[in-house]
């Protein structure tokens, strides 16, 4: 079975949900994005044949930490990429942010 390339699965609605969830509630996030200090990628793989992906700086090659989360009939992958070897510490906060993103995304699609 062949699956779509996630690089070609950018979803504007998921990106909007990610932008809205981060918005002004996480001001510490935006300078790092602008300065390309880290990357953040969310992939909704609830439907493996039609994944949905949102991101900031997805092509940076840095240290990474990831998690697969299943919640409220959604399955998604969180990848937190940072320029520091302790990136896993940031992943915990990142997963909380992504949880907000995915909840907002799920609510919009109901």
Short mmCIF file of N, CA, C and O in Angstrom, two decimals:
data_model
loop_
_atom_site.label_atom_id
_atom_site.label_comp_id
_atom_site.label_asym_id
_atom_site.label_seq_id
_atom_site.Cartn_x
_atom_site.Cartn_y
_atom_site.Cartn_z
N UNK A 1 0.84 -1.18 0.00
CA UNK A 1 0.00 0.00 0.00
C UNK A 1 0.88 1.24 0.00
O UNK A 1 1.84 1.33 0.75
N UNK A 2 0.51 2.18 -0.81
CA UNK A 2 1.25 3.44 -0.92
C UNK A 2 0.49 4.54 -0.18
O UNK A 2 -0.73 4.62 -0.24
N UNK A 3 1.25 5.38 0.52
CA UNK A 3 0.66 6.48 1.27
C UNK A 3 1.18 7.81 0.74
O UNK A 3 2.29 7.88 0.22
N UNK A 4 0.39 8.86 0.88
CA UNK A 4 0.83 10.17 0.38
C UNK A 4 2.07 10.67 1.11
O UNK A 4 2.27 10.38 2.29
N UNK A 5 2.86 11.43 0.41
CA UNK A 5 4.02 12.09 0.99
C UNK A 5 3.52 13.23 1.86
O UNK A 5 2.77 14.10 1.39
N UNK A 6 3.89 13.25 3.13
CA UNK A 6 3.40 14.27 4.05
C UNK A 6 3.82 15.68 3.63
O UNK A 6 3.15 16.66 3.95
N UNK A 7 4.90 15.80 2.89
CA UNK A 7 5.34 17.12 2.42
C UNK A 7 4.33 17.72 1.44
O UNK A 7 4.31 18.92 1.23
N UNK A 8 3.52 16.86 0.85
CA UNK A 8 2.50 17.32 -0.11
C UNK A 8 1.11 17.35 0.50
O UNK A 8 0.12 17.47 -0.22
N UNK A 9 1.01 17.22 1.82
CA UNK A 9 -0.30 17.12 2.47
C UNK A 9 -0.60 18.33 3.36
O UNK A 9 -1.39 18.23 4.30
N UNK A 10 0.02 19.47 3.06
CA UNK A 10 -0.25 20.67 3.86
C UNK A 10 -1.73 21.00 3.78
O UNK A 10 -2.31 21.03 2.70
N UNK A 11 -2.34 21.23 4.94
CA UNK A 11 -3.78 21.48 5.01
C UNK A 11 -4.03 22.89 5.54
O UNK A 11 -3.69 23.18 6.70
N UNK A 12 -4.63 23.76 4.73
CA UNK A 12 -4.87 25.15 5.17
C UNK A 12 -5.73 25.25 6.43
O UNK A 12 -5.48 26.10 7.28
N UNK A 13 -6.73 24.39 6.58
CA UNK A 13 -7.59 24.46 7.76
C UNK A 13 -6.82 24.06 9.02
O UNK A 13 -6.99 24.66 10.07
N UNK A 14 -5.99 23.03 8.92
CA UNK A 14 -5.18 22.63 10.06
C UNK A 14 -4.17 23.72 10.39
O UNK A 14 -3.92 24.04 11.55
N UNK A 15 -3.60 24.36 9.34
CA UNK A 15 -2.65 25.45 9.57
C UNK A 15 -3.35 26.61 10.27
O UNK A 15 -2.80 27.20 11.20
N UNK A 16 -4.58 26.93 9.86
CA UNK A 16 -5.35 28.00 10.51
C UNK A 16 -5.59 27.66 11.98
O UNK A 16 -5.49 28.53 12.85
N UNK A 17 -5.93 26.40 12.26
CA UNK A 17 -6.17 25.98 13.64
C UNK A 17 -4.88 26.09 14.46
O UNK A 17 -4.90 26.52 15.61
N UNK A 18 -3.76 25.74 13.84
CA UNK A 18 -2.47 25.83 14.52
C UNK A 18 -2.13 27.30 14.79
O UNK A 18 -1.72 27.65 15.90
N UNK A 19 -2.33 28.16 13.81
CA UNK A 19 -2.07 29.58 13.97
C UNK A 19 -2.95 30.17 15.08
O UNK A 19 -2.48 30.93 15.92
N UNK A 20 -4.23 29.79 15.07
CA UNK A 20 -5.18 30.31 16.06
C UNK A 20 -4.84 29.81 17.47
O UNK A 20 -4.93 30.57 18.43
N UNK A 21 -4.45 28.55 17.59
CA UNK A 21 -4.13 27.99 18.90
C UNK A 21 -2.88 28.64 19.49
O UNK A 21 -2.79 28.86 20.69
N UNK A 22 -1.93 28.98 18.62
CA UNK A 22 -0.71 29.63 19.10
C UNK A 22 -0.95 31.12 19.31
O UNK A 22 -0.64 31.67 20.35
N UNK A 23 -1.50 31.76 18.28
CA UNK A 23 -1.87 33.16 18.35
C UNK A 23 -1.06 33.98 19.33
O UNK A 23 0.15 33.89 19.41
N UNK A 24 -1.75 34.79 20.10
CA UNK A 24 -1.07 35.64 21.08
C UNK A 24 -0.89 34.94 22.42
O UNK A 24 -0.24 35.46 23.32
N UNK A 25 -1.43 33.73 22.55
CA UNK A 25 -1.32 33.02 23.83
C UNK A 25 0.07 32.42 24.05
O UNK A 25 0.40 32.01 25.16
N UNK A 26 0.88 32.36 23.01
CA UNK A 26 2.24 31.82 23.13
C UNK A 26 3.23 32.77 22.45
O UNK A 26 3.87 32.42 21.47
N UNK A 27 3.41 33.98 22.99
CA UNK A 27 4.30 34.96 22.34
C UNK A 27 5.75 34.49 22.26
O UNK A 27 6.50 34.92 21.38
N UNK A 28 6.16 33.59 23.16
CA UNK A 28 7.53 33.10 23.16
C UNK A 28 7.83 32.24 21.93
O UNK A 28 8.98 32.02 21.56
N UNK A 29 6.80 31.77 21.27
CA UNK A 29 6.92 30.87 20.12
C UNK A 29 7.38 31.60 18.86
O UNK A 29 8.21 31.10 18.12
N UNK A 30 6.86 32.78 18.62
CA UNK A 30 7.03 33.45 17.34
C UNK A 30 8.46 33.91 17.03
O UNK A 30 8.90 33.76 15.88
N UNK A 31 9.22 34.46 17.99
CA UNK A 31 10.60 34.82 17.65
C UNK A 31 11.42 33.61 17.20
O UNK A 31 12.23 33.72 16.28
N UNK A 32 11.21 32.48 17.83
CA UNK A 32 11.94 31.27 17.43
C UNK A 32 11.59 30.82 16.03
O UNK A 32 12.44 30.34 15.29
N UNK A 33 10.32 30.98 15.65
CA UNK A 33 9.90 30.64 14.29
C UNK A 33 10.55 31.60 13.30
O UNK A 33 11.16 31.18 12.31
N UNK A 34 10.43 32.89 13.60
CA UNK A 34 10.98 33.91 12.69
C UNK A 34 12.49 33.75 12.51
O UNK A 34 13.01 33.88 11.40
N UNK A 35 13.20 33.45 13.60
CA UNK A 35 14.65 33.32 13.55
C UNK A 35 15.12 31.92 13.13
O UNK A 35 16.31 31.64 13.16
N UNK A 36 14.16 31.06 12.80
CA UNK A 36 14.45 29.69 12.38
C UNK A 36 15.29 28.94 13.40
O UNK A 36 16.23 28.22 13.08
N UNK A 37 14.91 29.12 14.68
CA UNK A 37 15.59 28.42 15.76
C UNK A 37 14.98 27.05 16.01
O UNK A 37 15.59 26.21 16.66
N UNK A 38 13.76 26.84 15.54
CA UNK A 38 13.14 25.54 15.68
C UNK A 38 12.05 25.36 14.63
O UNK A 38 11.68 26.28 13.91
N UNK A 39 11.61 24.15 14.55
CA UNK A 39 10.56 23.76 13.61
C UNK A 39 9.45 23.08 14.40
O UNK A 39 9.69 22.52 15.46
N UNK A 40 8.25 23.14 13.86
CA UNK A 40 7.11 22.51 14.52
C UNK A 40 6.23 21.94 13.43
O UNK A 40 5.83 22.67 12.51
N UNK A 41 5.93 20.65 13.50
CA UNK A 41 5.12 19.99 12.48
C UNK A 41 4.04 19.17 13.17
O UNK A 41 4.32 18.46 14.13
N UNK A 42 2.81 19.29 12.67
CA UNK A 42 1.69 18.49 13.16
C UNK A 42 1.13 17.73 11.96
O UNK A 42 0.86 18.32 10.93
N UNK A 43 0.97 16.43 12.11
CA UNK A 43 0.38 15.61 11.05
C UNK A 43 -0.82 14.86 11.62
O UNK A 43 -0.68 14.06 12.54
N UNK A 44 -1.99 15.15 11.08
CA UNK A 44 -3.21 14.44 11.44
C UNK A 44 -3.28 13.21 10.54
O UNK A 44 -3.50 13.32 9.34
N UNK A 45 -3.02 12.05 11.10
CA UNK A 45 -3.00 10.81 10.32
C UNK A 45 -4.19 9.91 10.67
O UNK A 45 -4.11 8.69 10.55
N UNK A 46 -5.28 10.54 11.09
CA UNK A 46 -6.49 9.78 11.39
C UNK A 46 -6.91 8.98 10.16
O UNK A 46 -7.30 7.83 10.26
N UNK A 47 -6.81 9.59 8.98
CA UNK A 47 -7.06 8.91 7.72
C UNK A 47 -5.71 8.81 7.00
O UNK A 47 -5.21 9.81 6.47
N UNK A 48 -5.13 7.63 6.99
CA UNK A 48 -3.78 7.46 6.42
C UNK A 48 -3.70 7.79 4.94
O UNK A 48 -2.64 8.13 4.44
N UNK A 49 -4.81 7.66 4.23
CA UNK A 49 -4.83 7.95 2.79
C UNK A 49 -4.98 9.44 2.51
O UNK A 49 -4.72 9.89 1.41
N UNK A 50 -5.45 10.21 3.50
CA UNK A 50 -5.61 11.65 3.35
C UNK A 50 -5.10 12.38 4.59
O UNK A 50 -5.88 12.99 5.33
N UNK A 51 -3.80 12.32 4.83
CA UNK A 51 -3.25 13.01 6.00
C UNK A 51 -3.36 14.52 5.84
O UNK A 51 -3.50 15.03 4.72
N UNK A 52 -3.32 15.21 6.97
CA UNK A 52 -3.36 16.67 6.98
C UNK A 52 -2.17 17.14 7.80
O UNK A 52 -1.94 16.65 8.90
N UNK A 53 -1.43 18.09 7.26
CA UNK A 53 -0.20 18.53 7.90
C UNK A 53 -0.16 20.06 7.99
O UNK A 53 -0.61 20.75 7.07
N UNK A 54 0.34 20.55 9.11
CA UNK A 54 0.60 21.98 9.30
C UNK A 54 2.00 22.11 9.85
O UNK A 54 2.49 21.20 10.51
N UNK A 55 2.65 23.25 9.59
CA UNK A 55 4.04 23.35 10.03
C UNK A 55 4.53 24.79 10.10
O UNK A 55 3.94 25.70 9.56
N UNK A 56 5.66 24.90 10.79
CA UNK A 56 6.49 26.11 10.79
C UNK A 56 7.91 25.62 10.59
O UNK A 56 8.37 24.72 11.29
N UNK A 57 8.62 26.16 9.62
CA UNK A 57 10.01 25.80 9.32
C UNK A 57 10.21 24.29 9.19
O UNK A 57 11.10 23.72 9.83
N UNK A 58 9.44 23.63 8.35
CA UNK A 58 9.51 22.16 8.30
C UNK A 58 10.81 21.59 7.74
O UNK A 58 11.10 20.42 7.95
N UNK A 59 11.60 22.39 7.04
CA UNK A 59 12.80 21.86 6.40
C UNK A 59 14.09 22.06 7.19
O UNK A 59 15.16 21.75 6.70
N UNK A 60 13.97 22.57 8.40
CA UNK A 60 15.17 22.73 9.22
C UNK A 60 15.66 21.36 9.69
O UNK A 60 14.87 20.52 10.10
N UNK A 61 16.94 21.17 9.64
CA UNK A 61 17.53 19.91 10.10
C UNK A 61 18.16 20.16 11.47
O UNK A 61 19.25 20.71 11.58
N UNK A 62 17.43 19.78 12.52
CA UNK A 62 17.86 20.04 13.89
C UNK A 62 17.58 18.82 14.74
O UNK A 62 17.12 17.79 14.24
N UNK A 63 17.81 18.92 16.04
CA UNK A 63 17.46 17.84 16.96
C UNK A 63 15.94 17.72 17.01
O UNK A 63 15.23 18.71 16.88
N UNK A 64 15.45 16.52 17.22
CA UNK A 64 13.99 16.34 17.20
C UNK A 64 13.51 15.44 18.32
O UNK A 64 14.24 14.60 18.82
N UNK A 65 12.28 15.67 18.69
CA UNK A 65 11.56 14.80 19.61
C UNK A 65 10.17 14.63 19.02
O UNK A 65 9.64 15.55 18.41
N UNK A 66 9.59 13.46 19.15
CA UNK A 66 8.28 13.26 18.55
C UNK A 66 7.39 12.41 19.43
O UNK A 66 7.85 11.75 20.35
N UNK A 67 6.11 12.46 19.11
CA UNK A 67 5.13 11.66 19.84
C UNK A 67 3.96 11.37 18.92
O UNK A 67 3.66 12.14 18.03
N UNK A 68 3.32 10.25 19.14
CA UNK A 68 2.06 9.93 18.46
C UNK A 68 0.99 10.00 19.52
O UNK A 68 1.11 9.41 20.59
N UNK A 69 -0.06 10.76 19.23
CA UNK A 69 -1.12 10.98 20.21
C UNK A 69 -2.44 10.53 19.61
O UNK A 69 -2.76 10.85 18.48
N UNK A 70 -3.21 9.76 20.37
CA UNK A 70 -4.55 9.35 19.96
C UNK A 70 -5.53 9.89 20.99
O UNK A 70 -5.42 9.60 22.18
N UNK A 71 -6.46 10.72 20.53
CA UNK A 71 -7.40 11.34 21.45
C UNK A 71 -8.63 11.80 20.69
O UNK A 71 -8.54 12.33 19.60
N UNK A 72 -9.80 11.60 21.27
CA UNK A 72 -11.06 12.06 20.69
C UNK A 72 -11.20 11.67 19.22
O UNK A 72 -11.51 12.48 18.37
N UNK A 73 -10.96 10.41 18.91
CA UNK A 73 -11.08 9.88 17.55
C UNK A 73 -10.12 10.51 16.56
O UNK A 73 -10.35 10.48 15.36
N UNK A 74 -9.06 11.12 17.05
CA UNK A 74 -8.02 11.69 16.20
C UNK A 74 -6.71 10.97 16.52
O UNK A 74 -6.45 10.62 17.66
N UNK A 75 -5.91 10.78 15.50
CA UNK A 75 -4.57 10.26 15.69
C UNK A 75 -3.64 11.25 15.01
O UNK A 75 -3.82 11.58 13.85
N UNK A 76 -2.67 11.77 15.76
CA UNK A 76 -1.77 12.72 15.15
C UNK A 76 -0.36 12.52 15.66
O UNK A 76 -0.11 11.94 16.69
N UNK A 77 0.56 13.03 14.85
CA UNK A 77 1.99 12.92 15.14
C UNK A 77 2.48 14.33 15.46
O UNK A 77 2.19 15.28 14.74
N UNK A 78 3.22 14.45 16.54
CA UNK A 78 3.82 15.72 16.92
C UNK A 78 5.32 15.57 16.76
O UNK A 78 5.91 14.62 17.26
N UNK A 79 5.93 16.48 16.03
CA UNK A 79 7.38 16.50 15.90
C UNK A 79 7.85 17.88 16.32
O UNK A 79 7.46 18.88 15.74
N UNK A 80 8.66 17.93 17.37
CA UNK A 80 9.24 19.18 17.85
C UNK A 80 10.71 19.16 17.49
O UNK A 80 11.42 18.24 17.85
N UNK A 81 11.14 20.16 16.74
CA UNK A 81 12.53 20.19 16.28
C UNK A 81 13.17 21.46 16.83
O UNK A 81 12.64 22.55 16.69
N UNK A 82 14.33 21.30 17.46
CA UNK A 82 14.98 22.42 18.13
C UNK A 82 16.47 22.38 17.79
O UNK A 82 16.98 21.38 17.34
N UNK A 83 17.16 23.50 18.03
CA UNK A 83 18.60 23.53 17.75
C UNK A 83 19.43 23.16 18.97
O UNK A 83 20.60 23.45 19.04
N UNK A 84 18.82 22.49 19.92
CA UNK A 84 19.51 22.12 21.15
C UNK A 84 19.31 20.63 21.42
O UNK A 84 18.23 20.09 21.20
N UNK A 85 20.33 19.93 21.91
CA UNK A 85 20.19 18.49 22.12
C UNK A 85 19.16 18.09 23.18
O UNK A 85 18.77 16.94 23.27
N UNK A 86 18.70 19.02 23.99
CA UNK A 86 17.66 18.72 24.97
C UNK A 86 16.28 19.02 24.41
O UNK A 86 15.36 19.42 25.14
N UNK A 87 16.10 18.81 23.13
CA UNK A 87 14.84 19.15 22.46
C UNK A 87 13.64 18.45 23.09
O UNK A 87 12.54 18.98 23.07
N UNK A 88 13.84 17.29 23.66
CA UNK A 88 12.73 16.55 24.26
C UNK A 88 12.01 17.33 25.34
O UNK A 88 10.80 17.17 25.53
N UNK A 89 12.72 18.19 26.04
CA UNK A 89 12.08 19.01 27.08
C UNK A 89 11.05 19.95 26.47
O UNK A 89 9.98 20.16 27.01
N UNK A 90 11.38 20.53 25.34
CA UNK A 90 10.44 21.41 24.65
C UNK A 90 9.28 20.65 24.06
O UNK A 90 8.20 21.19 23.86
N UNK A 91 9.48 19.37 23.77
CA UNK A 91 8.41 18.57 23.17
C UNK A 91 7.21 18.45 24.10
O UNK A 91 6.07 18.41 23.64
N UNK A 92 7.44 18.42 25.39
CA UNK A 92 6.32 18.31 26.34
C UNK A 92 5.41 19.52 26.19
O UNK A 92 4.20 19.39 26.06
N UNK A 93 6.00 20.73 26.18
CA UNK A 93 5.20 21.93 25.97
C UNK A 93 4.59 21.92 24.57
O UNK A 93 3.45 22.32 24.38
N UNK A 94 5.35 21.45 23.61
CA UNK A 94 4.86 21.38 22.24
C UNK A 94 3.65 20.48 22.10
O UNK A 94 2.70 20.80 21.39
N UNK A 95 3.66 19.36 22.79
CA UNK A 95 2.53 18.44 22.73
C UNK A 95 1.28 19.09 23.32
O UNK A 95 0.18 18.94 22.80
N UNK A 96 1.45 19.87 24.37
CA UNK A 96 0.31 20.57 24.95
C UNK A 96 -0.27 21.57 23.94
O UNK A 96 -1.48 21.70 23.79
N UNK A 97 0.60 22.27 23.24
CA UNK A 97 0.16 23.22 22.22
C UNK A 97 -0.57 22.48 21.10
O UNK A 97 -1.63 22.89 20.66
N UNK A 98 0.01 21.38 20.65
CA UNK A 98 -0.61 20.62 19.57
C UNK A 98 -1.95 20.06 19.99
O UNK A 98 -2.89 20.01 19.20
N UNK A 99 -2.07 19.66 21.23
CA UNK A 99 -3.36 19.19 21.73
C UNK A 99 -4.41 20.28 21.56
O UNK A 99 -5.54 20.02 21.13
N UNK A 100 -4.05 21.52 21.86
CA UNK A 100 -4.96 22.65 21.65
C UNK A 100 -5.28 22.81 20.16
O UNK A 100 -6.43 23.04 19.79
N UNK A 101 -4.26 22.69 19.33
CA UNK A 101 -4.45 22.83 17.88
C UNK A 101 -5.42 21.77 17.37
O UNK A 101 -6.37 22.07 16.66
N UNK A 102 -5.17 20.53 17.74
CA UNK A 102 -6.00 19.45 17.22
C UNK A 102 -7.42 19.52 17.76
O UNK A 102 -8.38 19.21 17.05
N UNK A 103 -7.60 19.96 18.98
CA UNK A 103 -8.96 20.12 19.53
C UNK A 103 -9.70 21.19 18.75
O UNK A 103 -10.87 21.02 18.39
N UNK A 104 -9.03 22.31 18.48
CA UNK A 104 -9.66 23.38 17.71
C UNK A 104 -9.98 22.90 16.30
O UNK A 104 -11.05 23.17 15.76
N UNK A 105 -9.06 22.14 15.70
CA UNK A 105 -9.27 21.61 14.35
C UNK A 105 -10.46 20.65 14.33
O UNK A 105 -11.31 20.72 13.45
N UNK A 106 -10.53 19.78 15.31
CA UNK A 106 -11.64 18.80 15.39
C UNK A 106 -12.97 19.53 15.58
O UNK A 106 -13.98 19.16 14.96
N UNK A 107 -12.99 20.55 16.41
CA UNK A 107 -14.23 21.31 16.65
C UNK A 107 -14.70 22.03 15.40
O UNK A 107 -15.90 22.14 15.17
N UNK A 108 -13.78 22.51 14.57
CA UNK A 108 -14.15 23.18 13.33
C UNK A 108 -14.76 22.22 12.32
O UNK A 108 -15.53 22.61 11.47
N UNK A 109 -14.33 20.96 12.38
CA UNK A 109 -14.79 19.97 11.40
C UNK A 109 -16.04 19.23 11.82
O UNK A 109 -16.48 18.33 11.14
N UNK A 110 -16.62 19.57 12.98
CA UNK A 110 -17.82 18.88 13.44
C UNK A 110 -19.04 19.55 12.91
O UNK A 110 -19.16 20.64 12.60
#
